Short mmCIF file of C-alpha atoms and ligand atoms in Angstrom, two decimals:
data_model
loop_
_atom_site.label_atom_id
_atom_site.label_comp_id
_atom_site.label_asym_id
_atom_site.label_seq_id
_atom_site.Cartn_x
_atom_site.Cartn_y
_atom_site.Cartn_z
CA UNK O 23 115.76 12.78 132.55
CA UNK O 24 119.20 11.24 132.93
CA UNK O 25 120.23 9.72 136.24
CA UNK O 26 122.88 11.47 138.35
CA UNK O 27 126.34 9.94 138.13
CA UNK O 28 128.03 11.76 140.98
CA UNK O 29 127.45 13.76 144.13
CA UNK O 30 127.95 17.45 143.28
CA UNK O 31 129.78 19.80 145.57
CA UNK O 32 127.55 22.13 147.53
CA UNK O 33 128.17 24.86 150.06
CA UNK O 34 129.06 23.43 153.51
CA UNK O 35 127.11 26.24 155.21
CA UNK O 36 123.69 27.86 155.17
CA UNK O 37 122.84 31.54 154.99
CA UNK O 38 121.92 33.38 158.18
CA UNK O 39 122.00 37.03 157.10
CA UNK O 40 121.85 38.74 153.71
CA UNK O 41 122.99 42.06 152.30
CA UNK O 42 120.60 43.64 149.82
CA UNK O 43 122.04 44.75 146.49
CA UNK O 44 121.19 47.77 144.40
CA UNK O 45 120.08 47.05 140.85
CA UNK O 46 121.12 49.75 138.36
CA UNK O 47 119.86 50.84 134.94
CA UNK O 48 122.06 51.07 131.81
CA UNK O 49 121.91 54.88 132.03
CA UNK O 50 123.08 54.85 135.66
CA UNK O 51 125.95 52.52 134.80
CA UNK O 52 127.01 54.67 131.87
CA UNK O 53 127.21 57.70 134.12
CA UNK O 54 129.04 55.79 136.86
CA UNK O 55 131.61 54.35 134.45
CA UNK O 56 132.36 57.73 132.95
CA UNK O 57 132.82 59.24 136.41
CA UNK O 58 135.14 56.37 137.27
CA UNK O 59 137.37 57.12 134.28
CA UNK O 60 136.70 53.65 132.84
CA UNK O 61 138.53 52.14 135.81
CA UNK O 62 136.49 49.61 137.79
CA UNK O 63 138.61 50.41 140.90
CA UNK O 64 137.12 53.91 140.87
CA UNK O 65 133.47 52.82 140.84
CA UNK O 66 131.45 53.22 143.99
CA UNK O 67 130.57 49.82 145.38
CA UNK O 68 126.94 50.95 145.66
CA UNK O 69 126.77 51.14 141.87
CA UNK O 70 127.89 47.52 141.52
CA UNK O 71 125.53 44.54 141.32
CA UNK O 72 127.85 41.52 141.47
CA UNK O 73 131.29 42.50 142.69
CA UNK O 74 134.04 40.30 141.28
CA UNK O 75 136.73 42.95 141.54
CA UNK O 76 138.68 40.88 144.01
CA UNK O 77 138.52 38.01 146.47
CA UNK O 78 140.53 40.13 148.90
CA UNK O 79 138.79 41.09 152.11
CA UNK O 80 135.43 40.44 150.47
CA UNK O 81 134.65 37.00 151.91
CA UNK O 82 131.76 36.24 154.25
CA UNK O 83 132.94 35.41 157.74
CA UNK O 84 131.34 32.53 159.59
CA UNK O 85 129.25 32.90 162.76
CA UNK O 86 132.28 31.52 164.61
CA UNK O 87 134.46 34.29 163.23
CA UNK O 88 131.87 36.94 164.09
CA UNK O 89 131.73 35.55 167.62
CA UNK O 90 135.51 35.76 167.68
CA UNK O 91 135.24 39.51 167.10
CA UNK O 92 133.47 39.79 170.45
CA UNK O 93 136.41 38.05 172.10
CA UNK O 94 138.86 40.76 171.04
CA UNK O 95 141.44 41.52 173.71
CA UNK O 96 142.22 45.11 172.79
CA UNK O 97 145.38 45.46 174.81
CA UNK O 98 148.20 47.45 173.24
CA UNK O 99 150.68 44.74 174.14
CA UNK O 100 150.42 40.98 174.51
CA UNK O 101 146.81 40.52 173.40
CA UNK O 102 145.41 37.04 174.00
CA UNK O 103 144.31 36.98 170.35
CA UNK O 104 147.90 37.39 169.19
CA UNK O 105 148.91 34.23 171.07
CA UNK O 106 145.94 32.38 169.64
CA UNK O 107 146.95 33.46 166.14
CA UNK O 108 150.58 32.50 166.72
CA UNK O 109 149.55 29.08 167.99
CA UNK O 110 147.26 28.59 164.96
CA UNK O 111 149.95 29.59 162.45
CA UNK O 112 152.37 27.13 164.10
CA UNK O 113 149.84 24.34 164.13
CA UNK O 114 148.28 24.75 160.67
CA UNK O 115 151.22 26.09 158.65
CA UNK O 116 154.20 25.04 160.75
CA UNK O 117 156.12 28.33 160.65
CA UNK O 118 157.89 29.08 163.92
CA UNK O 119 157.74 32.84 164.33
CA UNK O 120 154.89 35.19 163.56
CA UNK O 121 154.76 38.93 162.94
CA UNK O 122 151.22 40.18 162.27
CA UNK O 123 150.74 42.95 159.70
CA UNK O 124 147.75 44.98 158.57
CA UNK O 125 147.65 42.99 155.29
CA UNK O 126 149.93 41.14 152.86
CA UNK O 127 151.87 44.11 151.54
CA UNK O 128 152.88 45.11 155.07
CA UNK O 129 154.67 41.76 155.35
CA UNK O 130 156.16 42.15 151.85
CA UNK O 131 157.61 45.51 152.83
CA UNK O 132 159.27 44.09 155.93
CA UNK O 133 160.75 40.95 154.39
CA UNK O 134 161.99 42.90 151.33
CA UNK O 135 163.71 45.45 153.57
CA UNK O 136 165.37 42.72 155.63
CA UNK O 137 166.58 40.35 152.94
CA UNK O 138 167.12 42.42 149.77
CA UNK O 139 170.21 44.59 149.20
CA UNK O 140 170.47 47.10 146.33
CA UNK O 141 171.52 45.26 143.17
CA UNK O 142 170.07 41.90 144.26
CA UNK O 143 168.05 39.67 141.96
CA UNK O 144 164.75 38.22 143.18
CA UNK O 145 163.51 35.35 141.01
CA UNK O 146 159.89 34.33 141.30
CA UNK O 147 157.05 32.39 139.67
CA UNK O 148 155.45 35.38 137.96
CA UNK O 149 155.19 38.72 139.65
CA UNK O 150 152.48 40.04 141.89
CA UNK O 151 151.97 43.82 141.74
CA UNK O 152 152.64 44.80 145.38
CA UNK O 153 155.21 42.03 145.97
CA UNK O 154 157.39 43.08 143.04
CA UNK O 155 157.09 46.77 143.88
CA UNK O 156 158.38 46.19 147.42
CA UNK O 157 161.24 44.12 146.03
CA UNK O 158 162.09 46.95 143.64
CA UNK O 159 161.76 49.65 146.31
CA UNK O 160 164.27 47.68 148.41
CA UNK O 161 166.71 47.88 145.48
CA UNK O 162 166.13 44.43 144.01
CA UNK O 163 165.21 43.36 140.52
CA UNK O 164 162.50 40.78 139.96
CA UNK O 165 163.15 38.04 137.40
CA UNK O 166 160.31 35.83 136.21
CA UNK O 167 161.28 32.15 136.34
CA UNK O 168 157.85 30.59 135.95
CA UNK O 169 157.58 27.87 133.29
CA UNK O 170 156.78 29.11 129.76
CA UNK O 171 153.42 27.31 129.80
CA UNK O 172 152.15 29.87 132.34
CA UNK O 173 152.29 32.62 129.73
CA UNK O 174 150.07 30.69 127.33
CA UNK O 175 146.36 30.93 128.25
CA UNK O 176 145.51 27.88 126.10
CA UNK O 177 148.10 25.51 127.53
CA UNK O 178 146.35 23.03 129.84
CA UNK O 179 149.39 21.92 131.83
CA UNK O 180 148.04 21.11 135.32
CA UNK O 181 150.76 22.97 137.26
CA UNK O 182 151.28 26.24 135.45
CA UNK O 183 152.58 27.78 138.68
CA UNK O 184 155.74 25.65 138.49
CA UNK O 185 159.21 27.14 138.48
CA UNK O 186 161.60 26.48 135.60
CA UNK O 187 164.77 25.41 137.39
CA UNK O 188 166.83 26.02 134.24
CA UNK O 189 165.79 29.67 134.33
CA UNK O 190 166.84 29.82 137.99
CA UNK O 191 170.15 28.14 137.27
CA UNK O 192 170.89 30.67 134.53
CA UNK O 193 170.42 33.49 137.03
CA UNK O 194 172.62 31.75 139.61
CA UNK O 195 175.36 31.28 136.96
CA UNK O 196 175.09 34.84 135.71
CA UNK O 197 174.86 36.74 139.01
CA UNK O 198 176.06 34.24 141.63
CA UNK O 199 173.94 32.81 144.44
CA UNK O 200 175.08 35.59 146.79
CA UNK O 201 173.15 38.13 144.74
CA UNK O 202 169.95 36.09 145.12
CA UNK O 203 168.58 36.52 148.65
CA UNK O 204 165.56 34.32 148.06
CA UNK O 205 163.20 32.83 145.53
CA UNK O 206 159.81 34.51 145.74
CA UNK O 207 157.54 31.47 145.39
CA UNK O 208 153.78 31.92 145.28
CA UNK O 209 151.21 29.17 145.65
CA UNK O 210 148.14 29.67 143.37
CA UNK O 211 149.91 32.15 141.10
CA UNK O 212 147.48 35.04 140.90
CA UNK O 213 148.64 36.79 137.72
CA UNK O 214 148.85 33.48 135.82
CA UNK O 215 145.18 32.84 136.56
CA UNK O 216 145.32 31.19 139.98
CA UNK O 217 147.56 28.38 138.74
CA UNK O 218 149.09 25.91 141.22
CA UNK O 219 152.67 24.79 141.79
CA UNK O 220 153.18 21.05 142.30
CA UNK O 221 154.83 19.55 145.34
CA UNK O 222 157.24 17.73 143.04
CA UNK O 223 158.41 21.04 141.60
CA UNK O 224 158.61 22.64 145.03
CA UNK O 225 160.72 19.74 146.35
CA UNK O 226 163.11 20.12 143.42
CA UNK O 227 163.29 23.86 144.04
CA UNK O 228 163.99 23.22 147.71
CA UNK O 229 166.84 20.80 146.93
CA UNK O 230 168.37 23.26 144.47
CA UNK O 231 168.09 26.37 146.67
CA UNK O 232 169.41 24.50 149.71
CA UNK O 233 172.52 23.53 147.78
CA UNK O 234 173.12 27.17 146.87
CA UNK O 235 172.19 28.72 150.22
CA UNK O 236 169.19 30.57 148.79
CA UNK O 237 166.00 30.95 150.83
CA UNK O 238 162.45 30.34 149.61
CA UNK O 239 159.94 32.98 150.73
CA UNK O 240 156.43 31.73 150.16
CA UNK O 241 153.57 34.00 149.16
CA UNK O 242 150.95 31.83 150.86
CA UNK O 243 147.97 34.08 150.22
CA UNK O 244 146.03 31.26 148.50
CA UNK O 245 147.90 28.17 149.71
CA UNK O 246 144.77 26.14 150.51
CA UNK O 247 143.47 26.53 146.95
CA UNK O 248 146.83 25.34 145.65
CA UNK O 249 146.58 22.34 147.98
CA UNK O 250 143.20 21.52 146.45
CA UNK O 251 144.72 21.20 142.99
CA UNK O 252 147.58 19.08 144.34
CA UNK O 253 145.03 16.76 145.92
CA UNK O 254 143.06 16.55 142.66
CA UNK O 255 145.97 16.31 140.22
CA UNK O 256 149.25 15.17 141.78
CA UNK O 257 150.06 11.50 142.09
CA UNK O 258 150.41 10.36 145.66
CA UNK O 259 148.32 13.16 147.16
CA UNK O 260 144.80 12.01 146.29
CA UNK O 261 144.25 10.61 149.80
CA UNK O 262 145.90 13.42 151.74
CA UNK O 263 143.80 16.11 153.39
CA UNK O 264 144.05 19.78 152.43
CA UNK O 265 145.47 20.40 155.88
CA UNK O 266 148.25 17.84 155.39
CA UNK O 267 149.15 19.20 151.97
CA UNK O 268 149.20 22.81 153.19
CA UNK O 269 151.57 21.84 156.00
CA UNK O 270 153.86 19.99 153.62
CA UNK O 271 154.04 22.97 151.23
CA UNK O 272 154.96 25.32 154.05
CA UNK O 273 157.56 22.90 155.42
CA UNK O 274 159.53 23.22 152.17
CA UNK O 275 159.98 26.98 152.53
CA UNK O 276 161.88 29.27 154.90
CA UNK O 277 159.21 31.84 155.53
CA UNK O 278 156.02 33.32 154.19
CA UNK O 279 154.04 36.46 153.59
CA UNK O 280 150.30 36.14 153.92
CA UNK O 281 147.37 38.28 152.90
CA UNK O 282 144.79 36.71 155.19
CA UNK O 283 142.08 38.62 153.29
CA UNK O 284 141.94 35.73 150.82
CA UNK O 285 142.32 32.12 152.01
CA UNK O 286 141.72 32.98 155.66
CA UNK O 287 138.42 34.79 154.96
CA UNK O 288 138.90 37.95 156.97
CA UNK O 289 138.15 41.48 155.89
CA UNK O 290 141.57 42.73 156.99
CA UNK O 291 144.81 41.15 158.17
CA UNK O 292 148.02 39.46 157.19
CA UNK O 293 151.35 38.33 158.57
CA UNK O 294 154.96 37.50 158.02
CA UNK O 295 156.00 34.09 159.30
CA UNK O 296 159.59 32.84 159.36
CA UNK O 297 161.67 29.99 160.71
CA UNK O 298 164.97 31.85 161.25
CA UNK O 299 165.35 33.57 164.58
CA UNK O 300 167.63 36.28 163.10
CA UNK O 301 165.13 37.26 160.44
CA UNK O 302 162.34 37.20 163.00
CA UNK O 303 164.26 39.43 165.35
CA UNK O 304 164.76 42.03 162.66
CA UNK O 305 161.15 41.75 161.47
CA UNK O 306 159.85 42.14 165.02
CA UNK O 307 161.86 45.31 165.25
CA UNK O 308 160.88 46.74 161.84
CA UNK O 309 157.18 46.04 162.33
CA UNK O 310 157.02 48.66 165.07
CA UNK O 311 158.17 51.27 162.55
CA UNK O 312 155.66 50.48 159.82
CA UNK O 313 152.70 48.61 161.30
CA UNK O 314 152.50 48.65 165.08
CA UNK O 315 153.78 46.68 168.06
CA UNK O 316 154.86 43.10 167.25
CA UNK O 317 151.83 41.65 169.02
CA UNK O 318 149.29 43.50 166.89
CA UNK O 319 151.00 44.73 163.68
CA UNK O 320 148.32 47.24 162.71
CA UNK O 321 145.40 44.99 163.63
CA UNK O 322 142.84 45.07 166.41
CA UNK O 323 142.79 42.10 168.76
CA UNK O 324 139.42 41.09 167.29
CA UNK O 325 140.90 41.02 163.77
CA UNK O 326 143.58 38.56 164.91
CA UNK O 327 140.93 36.38 166.52
CA UNK O 328 138.82 36.26 163.34
CA UNK O 329 141.97 35.42 161.40
CA UNK O 330 142.93 32.56 163.69
CA UNK O 331 139.46 31.04 163.29
CA UNK O 332 139.42 31.70 159.53
CA UNK O 333 142.77 29.95 159.02
CA UNK O 334 141.35 26.80 160.58
CA UNK O 335 138.18 26.98 158.44
CA UNK O 336 140.22 27.59 155.29
CA UNK O 337 141.93 24.20 155.40
CA UNK O 338 138.71 22.22 155.64
CA UNK O 339 138.28 19.91 152.64
CA UNK O 340 134.53 20.61 152.38
CA UNK O 341 135.13 24.36 152.33
CA UNK O 342 137.81 24.33 149.69
CA UNK O 343 136.00 21.88 147.41
CA UNK O 344 132.90 24.09 147.36
CA UNK O 345 134.98 27.24 146.96
CA UNK O 346 136.94 26.00 143.96
CA UNK O 347 133.84 24.12 142.74
CA UNK O 348 132.01 27.41 142.33
CA UNK O 349 134.90 28.94 140.38
CA UNK O 350 134.97 25.93 138.07
CA UNK O 351 131.19 26.15 137.61
CA UNK O 352 131.53 29.72 136.31
CA UNK O 353 134.51 28.82 134.12
CA UNK O 354 132.71 25.92 132.49
CA UNK O 355 129.73 28.16 131.70
CA UNK O 356 132.06 30.66 130.05
CA UNK O 357 133.65 27.91 127.98
CA UNK O 358 130.18 26.71 126.91
CA UNK O 359 129.43 30.21 125.63
CA UNK O 360 132.68 30.25 123.66
CA UNK O 361 134.31 32.94 125.81
CA UNK O 362 138.14 32.58 125.69
CA UNK O 363 139.44 32.00 129.22
CA UNK O 364 142.72 30.92 130.79
CA UNK O 365 142.89 27.16 131.13
CA UNK O 366 142.96 25.15 133.27
CA UNK O 367 140.45 27.04 135.39
CA UNK O 368 142.25 28.42 138.46
CA UNK O 369 141.36 28.55 142.14
CA UNK O 370 140.09 32.05 142.84
CA UNK O 371 138.55 33.31 139.65
CA UNK O 372 138.05 33.15 135.93
CA UNK O 373 140.54 35.00 133.77
CA UNK O 374 139.16 36.03 130.39
CA UNK O 375 141.73 36.36 127.61
CA UNK O 376 141.15 39.93 126.42
CA UNK O 377 143.64 39.61 123.55
CA UNK O 378 141.48 36.84 122.07
CA UNK O 379 138.20 38.47 123.06
CA UNK O 380 139.10 41.82 121.45
CA UNK O 381 141.79 40.95 118.90
CA UNK O 382 141.23 44.22 117.03
CA UNK O 383 142.33 46.33 120.03
CA UNK O 384 146.15 46.71 120.35
CA UNK O 385 147.73 46.34 123.80
CA UNK O 386 148.46 50.10 123.85
CA UNK O 387 144.70 50.67 123.81
CA UNK O 388 144.21 48.45 126.87
CA UNK O 389 141.97 45.58 125.75
CA UNK O 390 141.50 44.14 129.24
CA UNK O 391 140.71 47.54 130.77
CA UNK O 392 138.21 48.08 127.95
CA UNK O 393 136.56 44.71 128.44
CA UNK O 394 136.18 45.17 132.21
CA UNK O 395 134.40 48.49 131.51
CA UNK O 396 132.10 46.91 128.89
CA UNK O 397 131.03 44.09 131.21
CA UNK O 398 130.15 46.58 133.92
CA UNK O 399 128.14 48.64 131.43
CA UNK O 400 126.26 45.52 130.33
CA UNK O 401 125.19 44.18 133.70
CA UNK O 402 126.74 45.95 136.69
CA UNK O 403 129.21 43.10 137.19
CA UNK O 404 132.54 44.48 138.36
CA UNK O 405 135.76 42.75 137.26
CA UNK O 406 139.41 43.81 137.13
CA UNK O 407 142.10 44.40 134.52
CA UNK O 408 145.15 42.16 134.82
CA UNK O 409 147.21 43.15 131.82
CA UNK O 410 149.36 46.03 130.65
CA UNK O 411 147.87 48.56 133.09
CA UNK O 412 148.48 46.30 136.11
CA UNK O 413 151.99 45.45 134.90
CA UNK O 414 153.01 49.12 135.16
CA UNK O 415 156.47 50.45 134.37
CA UNK O 416 159.98 49.12 134.98
CA UNK O 417 162.26 51.05 137.36
CA UNK O 418 163.74 52.67 134.18
CA UNK O 419 160.32 54.02 133.17
CA UNK O 420 159.56 51.69 130.25
CA UNK O 421 156.20 49.93 130.19
CA UNK O 422 156.11 46.24 131.03
CA UNK O 423 154.20 44.46 128.23
CA UNK O 424 152.94 41.21 129.76
CA UNK O 425 152.02 38.36 127.45
CA UNK O 426 148.85 37.83 129.42
CA UNK O 427 146.22 40.52 128.91
CA UNK O 428 143.40 39.34 131.14
CA UNK O 429 140.17 40.37 132.82
CA UNK O 430 139.81 38.74 136.20
CA UNK O 431 136.43 37.64 137.51
CA UNK O 432 137.42 37.02 141.11
CA UNK O 433 135.02 35.09 143.28
CA UNK O 434 134.70 36.21 146.91
CA UNK O 435 134.52 33.30 149.36
CA UNK O 436 131.06 32.21 150.57
CA UNK O 437 129.34 35.33 149.17
CA UNK O 438 127.56 34.65 145.87
CA UNK O 439 125.26 31.89 144.67
CA UNK O 440 125.20 29.70 141.60
CA UNK O 441 122.48 31.94 140.12
CA UNK O 442 124.84 34.91 140.41
CA UNK O 443 127.42 32.89 138.49
CA UNK O 444 124.84 32.28 135.74
CA UNK O 445 124.18 36.02 135.41
CA UNK O 446 127.91 36.73 135.17
CA UNK O 447 128.47 34.15 132.44
CA UNK O 448 125.42 35.34 130.48
CA UNK O 449 126.53 38.97 130.61
CA UNK O 450 130.03 38.07 129.43
CA UNK O 451 128.56 36.05 126.57
CA UNK O 452 126.37 38.99 125.56
CA UNK O 453 129.35 41.34 125.45
CA UNK O 454 131.19 38.66 123.44
CA UNK O 455 128.38 38.72 120.84
CA UNK O 456 128.96 42.42 120.17
CA UNK O 457 132.75 42.41 120.57
CA UNK O 458 133.50 43.72 117.07
CA UNK O 459 131.85 47.05 117.87
CA UNK O 460 133.96 47.68 120.99
CA UNK O 461 136.68 50.35 120.81
CA UNK O 462 139.74 50.73 123.05
CA UNK O 463 140.77 53.31 125.64
CA UNK O 464 143.49 55.89 126.11
CA UNK O 465 145.05 56.64 129.50
CA UNK O 466 144.58 60.24 130.57
CA UNK O 467 145.96 60.03 134.12
CA UNK O 468 148.71 57.74 135.37
CA UNK O 469 149.84 57.53 139.02
CA UNK O 470 153.48 56.67 139.71
CA UNK O 471 153.02 53.52 141.80
CA UNK O 472 150.57 50.64 141.18
CA UNK O 473 148.88 52.72 138.51
CA UNK O 474 145.99 50.31 137.91
CA UNK O 475 144.34 51.35 141.16
CA UNK O 476 143.83 55.01 140.23
CA UNK O 477 144.54 55.49 136.50
CA UNK O 478 141.85 57.19 134.40
CA UNK O 479 140.87 56.52 130.81
CA UNK O 480 138.76 57.85 127.96
CA UNK O 481 137.15 56.01 125.08
CA UNK O 482 138.92 56.26 121.74
CA UNK O 483 136.30 57.66 119.41
CA UNK O 484 137.79 57.62 115.87
N1 F0G Y 23 150.18 38.37 147.16
C1 F0G Y 23 149.18 37.96 146.37
C2 F0G Y 23 149.32 36.72 145.59
C3 F0G Y 23 148.01 38.72 146.31
O1 F0G Y 23 147.02 38.30 145.55
C4 F0G Y 23 147.91 39.90 147.08
C5 F0G Y 23 146.73 40.73 147.02
C6 F0G Y 23 148.99 40.28 147.87
C7 F0G Y 23 150.11 39.48 147.90
C8 F0G Y 23 148.98 41.54 148.69
O2 F0G Y 23 148.16 41.40 149.77
O3 F0G Y 23 146.34 43.07 149.36
O4 F0G Y 23 146.69 42.03 151.60
O5 F0G Y 23 148.30 43.69 150.74
N2 F0G Y 23 145.88 40.62 146.11
C9 F0G Y 23 144.64 41.32 145.98
C10 F0G Y 23 143.99 40.91 144.69
C11 F0G Y 23 144.72 42.78 146.17
O6 F0G Y 23 142.99 41.52 144.35
O7 F0G Y 23 144.45 39.97 144.05
P1 F0G Y 23 147.33 42.63 150.40
#
C-alpha cells in the first residue's frame, strides 16, 4: 500500500441525529416520475433517496444554531435577534444597513424596485433565474457580461465568474452610464457551475464603475465558497483567511442581496444589505409592503438567530474546505467514469454537460431535463435541469437558448457522506453507459414565470 502524501479534508463536525431515508424500487420511481411530469421539482421528497435538487435551505444546522432557535425573541418589532443579525452582518460582511427578507428573491424584488427604472440596462456575470426576472419585472433588461470562457464547459480558466470589462464598456458607450443603475455581480456564479470571480477582476470592476457612477450590487449567496477559490488560486491570498477574503469582496461593492439558505446554512432566510442611507431608507419602507416590518422581514425571530450563527460558521476555513472538498470528491469520481462535467469543479455542485452526455437529443427536446429524469429513474437521486427550461423566455416571448445545457448535482451542506457521493457517481456512470438509448422530452405544460419549477413533460416515443 502506498504511503499517504497529504492530510485529507474531513468534516469538522460529528453526527448527533440522523434522518432515515426511504429506499424505492425501479417500479416506484417510474410511477413517481410519470406523476411528476418528468420534472424533478414535482417529485415528492419522500420518493427521493439522495436529494441533490438544490443546496438551498437543505443544509444541516449545527447544535449551536438549533439552540439559537430556542432563543427566538418573537416580538413584532425590535426583536433582539434582529439586532444580533445586524451586528453579525456588519462584522462579518461589513455592510452598514440591513433589511431582512424571507429569502433571497425578497431582497432582489426590493433592490430592483428601488434602483431600476423602465428602459434601464442591468449588466451581470451570467443571469440567475429569480434575479433576472425581478430586474425584468422592474422594467430593466439584463445583459450578460461574463467572460466568454464561462460559456465553455471544457475551459479550465480558474475564474470563470469574471466580468469582461470590454463588454461592460460597450454597454456604457451604447446606452450611457445613466441607463445602468448597477452591475449585478454574483460571487460563485451559479448558472456557470459555481464558478468564482477573482479579487483582481472585482477591483478592476470597482475602479471602472466608480469612474462612471455605477453601483455594484453583489449577489452574495455563496460568497464564502468564492472566497475559498480565491484562497486556493489567487496570488497574494493563499495566507488570508476565508473571513478576511469575504470581507474584502464585500468592501468592493455597494450593497448585496443574500439567500441565507445557502452559505449561511439556514432553512429559510435572506437579506438586503446596503451602504447608502438613501437606498436603505427606501428599502426599509418597501420591505413593510412585501415582507414584513423592517426588523423581521418575513422571518421569525428564531430564524434570524439561526442565520446570525450560521453566517459566523460559514466563514470558518475548516467548514468551507470540507464543504468544497466534498463537491470536488464527487466531481473527480465523475471525471474518472468519463462523465462530461463543467470544469473546473465549482463550489456547490457538479454540473453535468447534457449536450455532451446526450448529443443525439436537440436542445428543443430538453437534454438536461431528460437526463435529470433518467438519473432519478436509475437510483432515486434527484438533480435539477439548468438549461433551456430554466432559461425561460425573453420579455418578448422568444425562448432563451443558453449555451450551457446542464444537470446540476447540488450538494447540501453537512448532510450527505462520502458513500452517498459514491452512489451518485456510480448511478450517473451507469446512465452514461446506456445513453444512446435515451430519448428526449416534449413540454406539455408551461407556466408563465420561472417555468422550470412547474413545467410538465412527456417522453418522445417515435
Ligand atoms: N441568487 C442565487 C445565486 C441563487 O442561487 C438563488 C437561489 C437566489 C439568488 C434566490 O434566492 O431562493 O432564497 O429566493 N438559488 C436556489 C438554487 C433556489 O437552487 O440555486 P432564494
